[in-house]
PDB file of C-alpha atoms in Angstrom:
ATOM      1  CA  MET P  23     -38.291 -25.002 -24.396  1.00 60.00           C
ATOM      2  CA  LYS P  24     -35.541 -24.841 -21.891  1.00 76.00           C
ATOM      3  CA  VAL P  25     -31.935 -24.324 -23.289  1.00 77.00           C
ATOM      4  CA  LYS P  26     -30.701 -27.560 -21.783  1.00 80.00           C
ATOM      5  CA  LEU P  27     -33.427 -29.483 -23.620  1.00 85.00           C
ATOM      6  CA  ALA P  28     -32.773 -27.650 -26.870  1.00 81.00           C
ATOM      7  CA  THR P  29     -29.052 -28.543 -26.735  1.00 84.00           C
ATOM      8  CA  GLN P  30     -30.036 -32.147 -26.260  1.00 87.00           C
ATOM      9  CA  VAL P  31     -32.359 -32.167 -29.234  1.00 90.00           C
ATOM     10  CA  LEU P  32     -30.149 -30.032 -31.504  1.00 90.00           C
ATOM     11  CA  SER P  33     -27.070 -32.177 -30.856  1.00 91.00           C
ATOM     12  CA  HIS P  34     -24.490 -34.327 -32.565  1.00 92.00           C
ATOM     13  CA  SER P  35     -26.206 -37.431 -31.159  1.00 92.00           C
ATOM     14  CA  VAL P  36     -29.486 -36.550 -32.799  1.00 94.00           C
ATOM     15  CA  GLU P  37     -27.669 -35.725 -36.037  1.00 94.00           C
ATOM     16  CA  ALA P  38     -26.040 -39.183 -35.905  1.00 93.00           C
ATOM     17  CA  ALA P  39     -29.390 -40.874 -35.223  1.00 93.00           C
ATOM     18  CA  LEU P  40     -30.938 -39.092 -38.261  1.00 93.00           C
ATOM     19  CA  MET P  41     -28.097 -40.024 -40.542  1.00 93.00           C
ATOM     20  CA  MET P  42     -28.387 -43.639 -39.303  1.00 92.00           C
ATOM     21  CA  ALA P  43     -32.104 -43.646 -40.066  1.00 91.00           C
ATOM     22  CA  ILE P  44     -31.554 -42.161 -43.491  1.00 91.00           C
ATOM     23  CA  SER P  45     -28.798 -44.600 -44.414  1.00 90.00           C
ATOM     24  CA  GLY P  46     -30.894 -47.473 -43.166  1.00 88.00           C
ATOM     25  CA  GLY P  47     -33.973 -46.412 -45.058  1.00 87.00           C
ATOM     26  CA  LEU P  48     -36.130 -45.399 -42.128  1.00 88.00           C
ATOM     27  CA  LEU P  49     -36.119 -41.741 -43.484  1.00 89.00           C
ATOM     28  CA  PRO P  50     -35.960 -40.314 -46.936  1.00 89.00           C
ATOM     29  CA  ALA P  51     -32.769 -38.771 -48.298  1.00 88.00           C
ATOM     30  CA  SER P  52     -34.437 -35.335 -48.001  1.00 87.00           C
ATOM     31  CA  ALA P  53     -34.264 -35.768 -44.240  1.00 90.00           C
ATOM     32  CA  SER P  54     -30.487 -35.047 -44.498  1.00 90.00           C
ATOM     33  CA  GLY P  55     -31.492 -31.402 -44.589  1.00 90.00           C
ATOM     34  CA  THR P  56     -32.741 -31.758 -41.020  1.00 92.00           C
ATOM     35  CA  ALA P  57     -29.611 -33.524 -39.967  1.00 93.00           C
ATOM     36  CA  GLU P  58     -27.572 -30.708 -41.490  1.00 93.00           C
ATOM     37  CA  LEU P  59     -29.703 -28.124 -39.592  1.00 93.00           C
ATOM     38  CA  VAL P  60     -29.095 -30.012 -36.256  1.00 94.00           C
ATOM     39  CA  SER P  61     -25.407 -30.118 -36.983  1.00 93.00           C
ATOM     40  CA  HIS P  62     -25.233 -26.358 -37.463  1.00 94.00           C
ATOM     41  CA  PHE P  63     -26.948 -25.621 -34.186  1.00 93.00           C
ATOM     42  CA  ASP P  64     -24.798 -28.175 -32.449  1.00 93.00           C
ATOM     43  CA  ASP P  65     -21.704 -26.322 -33.603  1.00 93.00           C
ATOM     44  CA  ILE P  66     -23.304 -22.980 -32.405  1.00 93.00           C
ATOM     45  CA  PHE P  67     -23.969 -24.420 -28.967  1.00 91.00           C
ATOM     46  CA  ASP P  68     -20.429 -25.748 -28.756  1.00 91.00           C
ATOM     47  CA  CYS P  69     -18.816 -22.406 -29.583  1.00 91.00           C
ATOM     48  CA  LEU P  70     -21.001 -20.567 -27.014  1.00 90.00           C
ATOM     49  CA  ASN P  71     -20.514 -23.218 -24.379  1.00 86.00           C
ATOM     50  CA  SER P  72     -16.873 -24.201 -24.249  1.00 81.00           C
ATOM     51  CA  SER P  73     -16.371 -26.216 -21.182  1.00 76.00           C
ATOM     52  CA  THR P  74     -13.408 -28.547 -21.259  1.00 79.00           C
ATOM     53  CA  PHE P  75      -9.998 -29.086 -22.812  1.00 83.00           C
ATOM     54  CA  SER P  76     -10.365 -32.783 -23.106  1.00 80.00           C
ATOM     55  CA  THR P  77     -13.048 -33.230 -25.786  1.00 83.00           C
ATOM     56  CA  PRO P  78     -12.779 -34.445 -29.430  1.00 83.00           C
ATOM     57  CA  LYS P  79     -15.107 -31.625 -30.427  1.00 86.00           C
ATOM     58  CA  GLU P  80     -12.835 -28.705 -31.223  1.00 86.00           C
ATOM     59  CA  CYS P  81     -15.525 -25.997 -30.901  1.00 88.00           C
ATOM     60  CA  ASN P  82     -16.329 -27.240 -27.401  1.00 88.00           C
ATOM     61  CA  ARG P  83     -12.785 -26.479 -26.236  1.00 89.00           C
ATOM     62  CA  PRO P  84     -11.760 -23.019 -24.942  1.00 88.00           C
ATOM     63  CA  MET P  85     -11.470 -20.405 -27.628  1.00 89.00           C
ATOM     64  CA  THR P  86      -7.979 -19.341 -28.674  1.00 88.00           C
ATOM     65  CA  ALA P  87      -6.381 -17.173 -31.350  1.00 87.00           C
ATOM     66  CA  SER P  88      -5.620 -20.269 -33.332  1.00 89.00           C
ATOM     67  CA  SER P  89      -8.867 -22.156 -32.878  1.00 90.00           C
ATOM     68  CA  LYS P  90     -11.605 -22.316 -35.452  1.00 91.00           C
ATOM     69  CA  HIS P  91     -14.214 -20.747 -33.175  1.00 92.00           C
ATOM     70  CA  MET P  92     -14.311 -17.355 -34.934  1.00 93.00           C
ATOM     71  CA  GLN P  93     -14.539 -18.718 -38.427  1.00 94.00           C
ATOM     72  CA  THR P  94     -17.199 -21.267 -37.328  1.00 94.00           C
ATOM     73  CA  MET P  95     -19.319 -18.536 -35.732  1.00 94.00           C
ATOM     74  CA  LYS P  96     -19.042 -16.321 -38.822  1.00 94.00           C
ATOM     75  CA  ASP P  97     -20.282 -19.334 -40.968  1.00 94.00           C
ATOM     76  CA  LYS P  98     -23.151 -20.159 -38.519  1.00 94.00           C
ATOM     77  CA  LEU P  99     -24.147 -16.444 -38.427  1.00 94.00           C
ATOM     78  CA  GLU P 100     -24.500 -16.473 -42.220  1.00 94.00           C
ATOM     79  CA  PHE P 101     -26.526 -19.759 -41.928  1.00 93.00           C
ATOM     80  CA  VAL P 102     -28.889 -18.336 -39.339  1.00 93.00           C
ATOM     81  CA  LYS P 103     -29.477 -15.251 -41.432  1.00 92.00           C
ATOM     82  CA  LYS P 104     -30.625 -17.387 -44.385  1.00 91.00           C
ATOM     83  CA  ILE P 105     -33.172 -19.451 -42.385  1.00 90.00           C
ATOM     84  CA  LYS P 106     -36.710 -18.727 -43.543  1.00 90.00           C
ATOM     85  CA  VAL P 107     -39.642 -20.569 -41.843  1.00 89.00           C
ATOM     86  CA  ILE P 108     -42.862 -21.075 -43.715  1.00 89.00           C
ATOM     87  CA  ASN P 109     -46.166 -22.054 -42.237  1.00 88.00           C
ATOM     88  CA  ALA P 110     -47.318 -24.735 -44.663  1.00 84.00           C
ATOM     89  CA  ALA P 111     -50.946 -24.618 -43.707  1.00 87.00           C
ATOM     90  CA  ARG P 112     -51.253 -20.918 -44.495  1.00 87.00           C
ATOM     91  CA  ASN P 113     -48.277 -20.658 -46.870  1.00 88.00           C
ATOM     92  CA  LYS P 114     -47.096 -17.749 -44.888  1.00 90.00           C
ATOM     93  CA  ASP P 115     -43.645 -16.610 -43.947  1.00 90.00           C
ATOM     94  CA  VAL P 116     -43.471 -16.715 -40.135  1.00 90.00           C
ATOM     95  CA  THR P 117     -39.752 -16.162 -39.733  1.00 89.00           C
ATOM     96  CA  SER P 118     -40.154 -12.716 -38.060  1.00 87.00           C
ATOM     97  CA  SER P 119     -42.320 -14.231 -35.290  1.00 88.00           C
ATOM     98  CA  LEU P 120     -39.320 -16.482 -34.247  1.00 86.00           C
ATOM     99  CA  LYS P 121     -37.514 -13.981 -31.970  1.00 88.00           C
ATOM    100  CA  CYS P 122     -34.932 -16.660 -31.174  1.00 87.00           C
ATOM    101  CA  LEU P 123     -33.352 -16.398 -34.635  1.00 89.00           C
ATOM    102  CA  ASN P 124     -32.701 -12.727 -34.288  1.00 90.00           C
ATOM    103  CA  ALA P 125     -31.466 -13.130 -30.653  1.00 91.00           C
ATOM    104  CA  LEU P 126     -29.182 -15.864 -31.809  1.00 91.00           C
ATOM    105  CA  GLN P 127     -27.589 -13.593 -34.360  1.00 93.00           C
ATOM    106  CA  ILE P 128     -27.050 -10.944 -31.761  1.00 93.00           C
ATOM    107  CA  THR P 129     -25.435 -13.566 -29.423  1.00 93.00           C
ATOM    108  CA  LEU P 130     -23.020 -14.675 -32.157  1.00 94.00           C
ATOM    109  CA  ARG P 131     -22.094 -11.049 -33.108  1.00 93.00           C
ATOM    110  CA  SER P 132     -21.597 -10.057 -29.546  1.00 93.00           C
ATOM    111  CA  THR P 133     -19.404 -13.025 -28.770  1.00 92.00           C
ATOM    112  CA  MET P 134     -17.258 -12.376 -31.819  1.00 92.00           C
ATOM    113  CA  GLU P 135     -16.898  -8.644 -30.966  1.00 91.00           C
ATOM    114  CA  LEU P 136     -16.091  -9.484 -27.335  1.00 90.00           C
ATOM    115  CA  TRP P 137     -13.349 -11.827 -28.502  1.00 89.00           C
ATOM    116  CA  LYS P 138     -11.921  -9.128 -30.779  1.00 88.00           C
ATOM    117  CA  THR P 139     -11.891  -6.733 -27.829  1.00 86.00           C
ATOM    118  CA  VAL P 140     -10.181  -9.237 -25.603  1.00 83.00           C
ATOM    119  CA  GLN P 141      -7.555  -9.886 -28.271  1.00 83.00           C
ATOM    120  CA  ALA P 142      -7.040  -6.157 -28.729  1.00 82.00           C
ATOM    121  CA  VAL P 143      -6.585  -5.515 -25.085  1.00 78.00           C
ATOM    122  CA  LYS P 144      -4.254  -8.425 -24.758  1.00 74.00           C
ATOM    123  CA  ASN P 145      -2.039  -7.022 -27.520  1.00 71.00           C
ATOM    124  CA  SER P 146      -2.231  -3.533 -25.906  1.00 58.00           C
ATOM    125  CA  LYS P 147      -4.133  -2.163 -28.736  1.00 49.00           C
ATOM    126  CA  THR P 148      -7.111   0.111 -28.670  1.00 46.00           C
ATOM    127  CA  ALA P 149     -10.262  -1.922 -29.061  1.00 40.00           C
ATOM    128  CA  LYS P 150     -12.964  -0.281 -30.998  1.00 47.00           C
ATOM    129  CA  ILE P 151     -16.300  -1.974 -31.465  1.00 44.00           C
ATOM    130  CA  ASP P 152     -18.304  -0.830 -34.416  1.00 48.00           C
ATOM    131  CA  SER P 153     -21.820  -0.232 -33.034  1.00 43.00           C
ATOM    132  CA  ASN P 154     -23.164  -0.223 -36.512  1.00 49.00           C
ATOM    133  CA  ILE P 155     -21.827  -3.734 -37.435  1.00 48.00           C
ATOM    134  CA  ALA P 156     -25.192  -5.343 -37.169  1.00 48.00           C
ATOM    135  CA  SER P 157     -26.994  -3.031 -39.568  1.00 51.00           C
ATOM    136  CA  LYS P 158     -24.075  -3.118 -41.996  1.00 54.00           C
ATOM    137  CA  GLU P 159     -24.072  -6.908 -42.090  1.00 53.00           C
ATOM    138  CA  GLU P 160     -27.887  -6.974 -42.606  1.00 54.00           C
ATOM    139  CA  LYS P 161     -27.586  -4.595 -45.581  1.00 55.00           C
ATOM    140  CA  GLU P 162     -24.784  -6.616 -47.088  1.00 55.00           C
ATOM    141  CA  ASN P 163     -26.723  -9.912 -46.811  1.00 54.00           C
ATOM    142  CA  SER P 164     -30.172  -8.576 -47.524  1.00 52.00           C
ATOM    143  CA  SER P 165     -30.095 -10.063 -50.935  1.00 54.00           C
ATOM    144  CA  ALA P 166     -28.937 -13.527 -49.796  1.00 53.00           C
ATOM    145  CA  GLN P 167     -31.047 -16.516 -50.763  1.00 57.00           C
ATOM    146  CA  PRO P 168     -32.967 -17.597 -47.683  1.00 55.00           C
ATOM    147  CA  MET P 169     -33.023 -21.191 -46.561  1.00 54.00           C
ATOM    148  CA  LEU P 170     -36.576 -22.618 -46.443  1.00 52.00           C
ATOM    149  CA  PHE P 171     -37.823 -24.883 -43.684  1.00 48.00           C
ATOM    150  CA  HIS P 172     -41.390 -26.050 -43.991  1.00 48.00           C
ATOM    151  CA  ASP P 173     -43.553 -27.809 -41.417  1.00 45.00           C
ATOM    152  CA  ILE P 174     -42.875 -31.535 -41.415  1.00 44.00           C
ATOM    153  CA  GLN P 175     -46.018 -33.438 -42.296  1.00 47.00           C
ATOM    154  CA  ASP P 176     -47.042 -36.829 -40.892  1.00 45.00           C
ATOM    155  CA  VAL P 177     -45.588 -39.314 -43.364  1.00 47.00           C
ATOM    156  CA  ASP P 178     -44.897 -42.999 -42.924  1.00 45.00           C
ATOM    157  CA  TYR P 179     -41.451 -43.579 -44.468  1.00 47.00           C
ATOM    158  CA  LYS P 180     -41.348 -47.265 -43.705  1.00 47.00           C
ATOM    159  CA  SER P 181     -40.909 -49.674 -46.594  1.00 48.00           C
ATOM    160  CA  SER P 182     -40.291 -53.360 -47.118  1.00 45.00           C
ATOM    161  CA  THR P 183     -36.622 -52.736 -47.825  1.00 52.00           C
ATOM    162  CA  ILE P 184     -35.865 -51.430 -44.356  1.00 58.00           C
ATOM    163  CA  GLU P 185     -33.922 -53.761 -42.259  1.00 63.00           C
ATOM    164  CA  GLU P 186     -35.855 -55.040 -39.244  1.00 68.00           C
ATOM    165  CA  ASN P 187     -34.996 -53.548 -35.829  1.00 84.00           C
ATOM    166  CA  LEU P 188     -32.525 -51.130 -37.384  1.00 88.00           C
ATOM    167  CA  THR P 189     -32.755 -48.601 -34.492  1.00 89.00           C
ATOM    168  CA  SER P 190     -32.695 -51.043 -31.667  1.00 90.00           C
ATOM    169  CA  ASN P 191     -29.785 -53.014 -33.207  1.00 91.00           C
ATOM    170  CA  ASN P 192     -27.730 -49.802 -33.609  1.00 92.00           C
ATOM    171  CA  ALA P 193     -28.447 -48.776 -30.054  1.00 93.00           C
ATOM    172  CA  THR P 194     -27.454 -52.182 -28.772  1.00 93.00           C
ATOM    173  CA  THR P 195     -24.195 -52.159 -30.708  1.00 94.00           C
ATOM    174  CA  TYR P 196     -23.386 -48.646 -29.364  1.00 94.00           C
ATOM    175  CA  VAL P 197     -24.046 -49.620 -25.771  1.00 94.00           C
ATOM    176  CA  CYS P 198     -22.120 -52.856 -26.120  1.00 94.00           C
ATOM    177  CA  GLY P 199     -19.152 -50.853 -27.407  1.00 93.00           C
ATOM    178  CA  TYR P 200     -19.278 -48.675 -24.280  1.00 93.00           C
ATOM    179  CA  LEU P 201     -19.414 -51.764 -22.032  1.00 93.00           C
ATOM    180  CA  LEU P 202     -16.486 -53.222 -23.814  1.00 93.00           C
ATOM    181  CA  LYS P 203     -14.457 -50.019 -23.478  1.00 92.00           C
ATOM    182  CA  ARG P 204     -15.071 -50.005 -19.759  1.00 92.00           C
ATOM    183  CA  CYS P 205     -14.102 -53.695 -19.418  1.00 91.00           C
ATOM    184  CA  LEU P 206     -10.857 -53.137 -21.294  1.00 91.00           C
ATOM    185  CA  GLU P 207     -10.096 -50.156 -19.046  1.00 91.00           C
ATOM    186  CA  LYS P 208     -10.261 -52.625 -16.071  1.00 90.00           C
ATOM    187  CA  HIS P 209      -8.744 -55.554 -17.913  1.00 87.00           C
ATOM    188  CA  SER P 210      -6.018 -54.533 -20.342  1.00 86.00           C
ATOM    189  CA  CYS P 211      -5.462 -57.378 -22.820  1.00 86.00           C
ATOM    190  CA  GLN P 212      -4.286 -56.887 -26.407  1.00 88.00           C
ATOM    191  CA  THR P 213      -5.548 -60.342 -27.317  1.00 89.00           C
ATOM    192  CA  CYS P 214      -8.997 -59.534 -26.063  1.00 87.00           C
ATOM    193  CA  SER P 215      -8.945 -56.122 -27.821  1.00 89.00           C
ATOM    194  CA  SER P 216      -8.010 -57.697 -31.131  1.00 89.00           C
ATOM    195  CA  ALA P 217     -10.686 -60.351 -30.874  1.00 90.00           C
ATOM    196  CA  LEU P 218     -13.645 -58.217 -29.582  1.00 91.00           C
ATOM    197  CA  ILE P 219     -13.087 -54.877 -31.342  1.00 92.00           C
ATOM    198  CA  LYS P 220     -13.992 -54.646 -35.027  1.00 89.00           C
ATOM    199  CA  ASN P 221     -13.428 -51.199 -36.563  1.00 86.00           C
ATOM    200  CA  GLU P 222     -15.042 -51.930 -39.864  1.00 87.00           C
ATOM    201  CA  LEU P 223     -18.371 -50.560 -41.249  1.00 87.00           C
ATOM    202  CA  ASP P 224     -19.446 -53.988 -42.395  1.00 86.00           C
ATOM    203  CA  SER P 225     -23.021 -53.936 -40.947  1.00 87.00           C
ATOM    204  CA  THR P 226     -25.894 -51.564 -40.768  1.00 88.00           C
ATOM    205  CA  ASP P 227     -25.861 -52.180 -37.071  1.00 90.00           C
ATOM    206  CA  LYS P 228     -22.786 -49.975 -36.831  1.00 90.00           C
ATOM    207  CA  LEU P 229     -24.278 -46.896 -38.604  1.00 90.00           C
ATOM    208  CA  LEU P 230     -24.988 -45.044 -35.365  1.00 91.00           C
ATOM    209  CA  CYS P 231     -21.411 -45.586 -34.188  1.00 91.00           C
ATOM    210  CA  TYR P 232     -20.131 -44.387 -37.540  1.00 89.00           C
ATOM    211  CA  PHE P 233     -22.072 -41.130 -37.564  1.00 91.00           C
ATOM    212  CA  LYS P 234     -21.592 -40.592 -33.831  1.00 89.00           C
ATOM    213  CA  ALA P 235     -17.760 -40.680 -34.050  1.00 87.00           C
ATOM    214  CA  TYR P 236     -15.537 -37.671 -33.801  1.00 83.00           C
ATOM    215  CA  GLU P 237     -12.142 -37.294 -35.345  1.00 72.00           C
ATOM    216  CA  THR P 238     -12.644 -39.952 -38.127  1.00 65.00           C
ATOM    217  CA  SER P 239      -9.562 -38.944 -40.177  1.00 67.00           C
ATOM    218  CA  LYS P 240      -7.453 -41.792 -38.727  1.00 70.00           C
ATOM    219  CA  GLN P 241     -10.201 -44.514 -38.405  1.00 76.00           C
ATOM    220  CA  PRO P 242     -13.844 -44.733 -39.396  1.00 80.00           C
ATOM    221  CA  PHE P 243     -15.123 -44.778 -35.811  1.00 87.00           C
ATOM    222  CA  GLY P 244     -12.798 -42.193 -34.263  1.00 84.00           C
ATOM    223  CA  GLY P 245     -12.319 -42.933 -30.606  1.00 84.00           C
ATOM    224  CA  LEU P 246     -15.359 -45.110 -30.252  1.00 89.00           C
ATOM    225  CA  THR P 247     -15.063 -48.789 -29.366  1.00 91.00           C
ATOM    226  CA  VAL P 248     -16.957 -50.924 -31.882  1.00 93.00           C
ATOM    227  CA  PRO P 249     -17.667 -54.508 -30.688  1.00 93.00           C
ATOM    228  CA  ASP P 250     -17.487 -57.644 -32.751  1.00 92.00           C
ATOM    229  CA  ASP P 251     -20.879 -59.201 -33.754  1.00 92.00           C
ATOM    230  CA  GLY P 252     -20.299 -62.121 -31.420  1.00 91.00           C
ATOM    231  CA  LEU P 253     -20.002 -59.971 -28.386  1.00 92.00           C
ATOM    232  CA  VAL P 254     -23.088 -58.018 -29.313  1.00 93.00           C
ATOM    233  CA  GLN P 255     -25.039 -61.316 -29.579  1.00 92.00           C
ATOM    234  CA  TYR P 256     -23.688 -62.473 -26.254  1.00 92.00           C
ATOM    235  CA  ILE P 257     -24.647 -59.290 -24.464  1.00 92.00           C
ATOM    236  CA  SER P 258     -28.075 -59.336 -26.072  1.00 91.00           C
ATOM    237  CA  LYS P 259     -28.563 -62.877 -24.845  1.00 91.00           C
ATOM    238  CA  ALA P 260     -27.416 -61.967 -21.355  1.00 90.00           C
ATOM    239  CA  GLU P 261     -29.880 -59.030 -21.323  1.00 90.00           C
ATOM    240  CA  GLN P 262     -32.705 -61.341 -22.371  1.00 91.00           C
ATOM    241  CA  ILE P 263     -31.875 -63.829 -19.551  1.00 91.00           C
ATOM    242  CA  PHE P 264     -31.893 -60.888 -17.074  1.00 90.00           C
ATOM    243  CA  ILE P 265     -35.305 -59.628 -18.246  1.00 90.00           C
ATOM    244  CA  GLU P 266     -36.833 -63.112 -17.952  1.00 90.00           C
ATOM    245  CA  ALA P 267     -35.261 -64.118 -14.685  1.00 89.00           C
ATOM    246  CA  PHE P 268     -35.388 -60.906 -12.638  1.00 87.00           C
ATOM    247  CA  PRO P 269     -39.134 -60.930 -11.834  1.00 89.00           C
ATOM    248  CA  THR P 270     -38.912 -64.436 -10.291  1.00 88.00           C
ATOM    249  CA  ILE P 271     -35.770 -63.883  -8.219  1.00 87.00           C
ATOM    250  CA  ILE P 272     -36.256 -60.185  -7.171  1.00 86.00           C
ATOM    251  CA  SER P 273     -37.412 -61.123  -3.708  1.00 85.00           C
ATOM    252  CA  LYS P 274     -34.748 -63.767  -3.144  1.00 84.00           C
ATOM    253  CA  PRO P 275     -31.300 -63.178  -1.516  1.00 87.00           C
ATOM    254  CA  GLY P 276     -28.214 -63.188  -3.645  1.00 86.00           C
ATOM    255  CA  ILE P 277     -29.784 -61.829  -6.762  1.00 87.00           C
ATOM    256  CA  ALA P 278     -26.447 -60.929  -8.393  1.00 86.00           C
ATOM    257  CA  LYS P 279     -24.925 -64.325  -7.923  1.00 88.00           C
ATOM    258  CA  GLN P 280     -28.039 -66.085  -9.235  1.00 87.00           C
ATOM    259  CA  LEU P 281     -28.081 -63.895 -12.334  1.00 86.00           C
ATOM    260  CA  VAL P 282     -24.342 -64.429 -13.047  1.00 86.00           C
ATOM    261  CA  SER P 283     -24.868 -68.234 -12.643  1.00 88.00           C
ATOM    262  CA  MET P 284     -27.607 -68.091 -15.300  1.00 88.00           C
ATOM    263  CA  ILE P 285     -25.535 -66.348 -17.904  1.00 86.00           C
ATOM    264  CA  PRO P 286     -23.296 -68.658 -20.013  1.00 84.00           C
ATOM    265  CA  GLN P 287     -19.673 -68.112 -20.286  1.00 81.00           C
ATOM    266  CA  PHE P 288     -18.589 -66.051 -23.269  1.00 80.00           C
ATOM    267  CA  GLN P 289     -16.530 -68.049 -25.797  1.00 71.00           C
TER     268      GLN P 289
END
């Protein structure tokens, strides 16, 4: 798998989707372990791929002396060390065959040592890298309890208690929130904002937004714009009109005007 694909799979968005499915009953509570695993790797990728100052994800910002990158990498290094992969079919430990786990440990150690060296040079101190740090850490943690990850079997988790269309409804709510955010950027109106934004976890349709949000200490959805149910229903209806009408008017001039005329005014 390419790294860019791995970062998309082992990402905060996937973790949020898993937690949504667990909370909505699509997956069992035990699947939270998978969500936790994804979250750990997402943090690792963020620490090793800092790219911008303007992001709500602290570990994705540049590394500084006061940031939590070093502590996060230490914690994630210990996490990776404890991973143990079992082939369920043969009941055999296959951890050693996964070279990526050892390589990831080396990358984390190297990054931390490089940062220590940079800091030492910056402070006009002699930087000394302990070449035996890897072997020392392995000895110290050789008795650590491994984390077991077994092959996931094909199981149907659906039950009669699961709300219908949970996944699609959450996706629609999330997209509607994005559309509302862009509209409010073009049309600043406090009255509209108050009427169309509803920052309350009062529906299972908002689970994805809830778990997807960053910096939730001040409000449950962080910086995400969560739409009112009425707006979601309106946009869903507009989408349905578009799907039904588009095939019949695709070859006619003025498609945009025709589509707009078919969509009722929002009230």
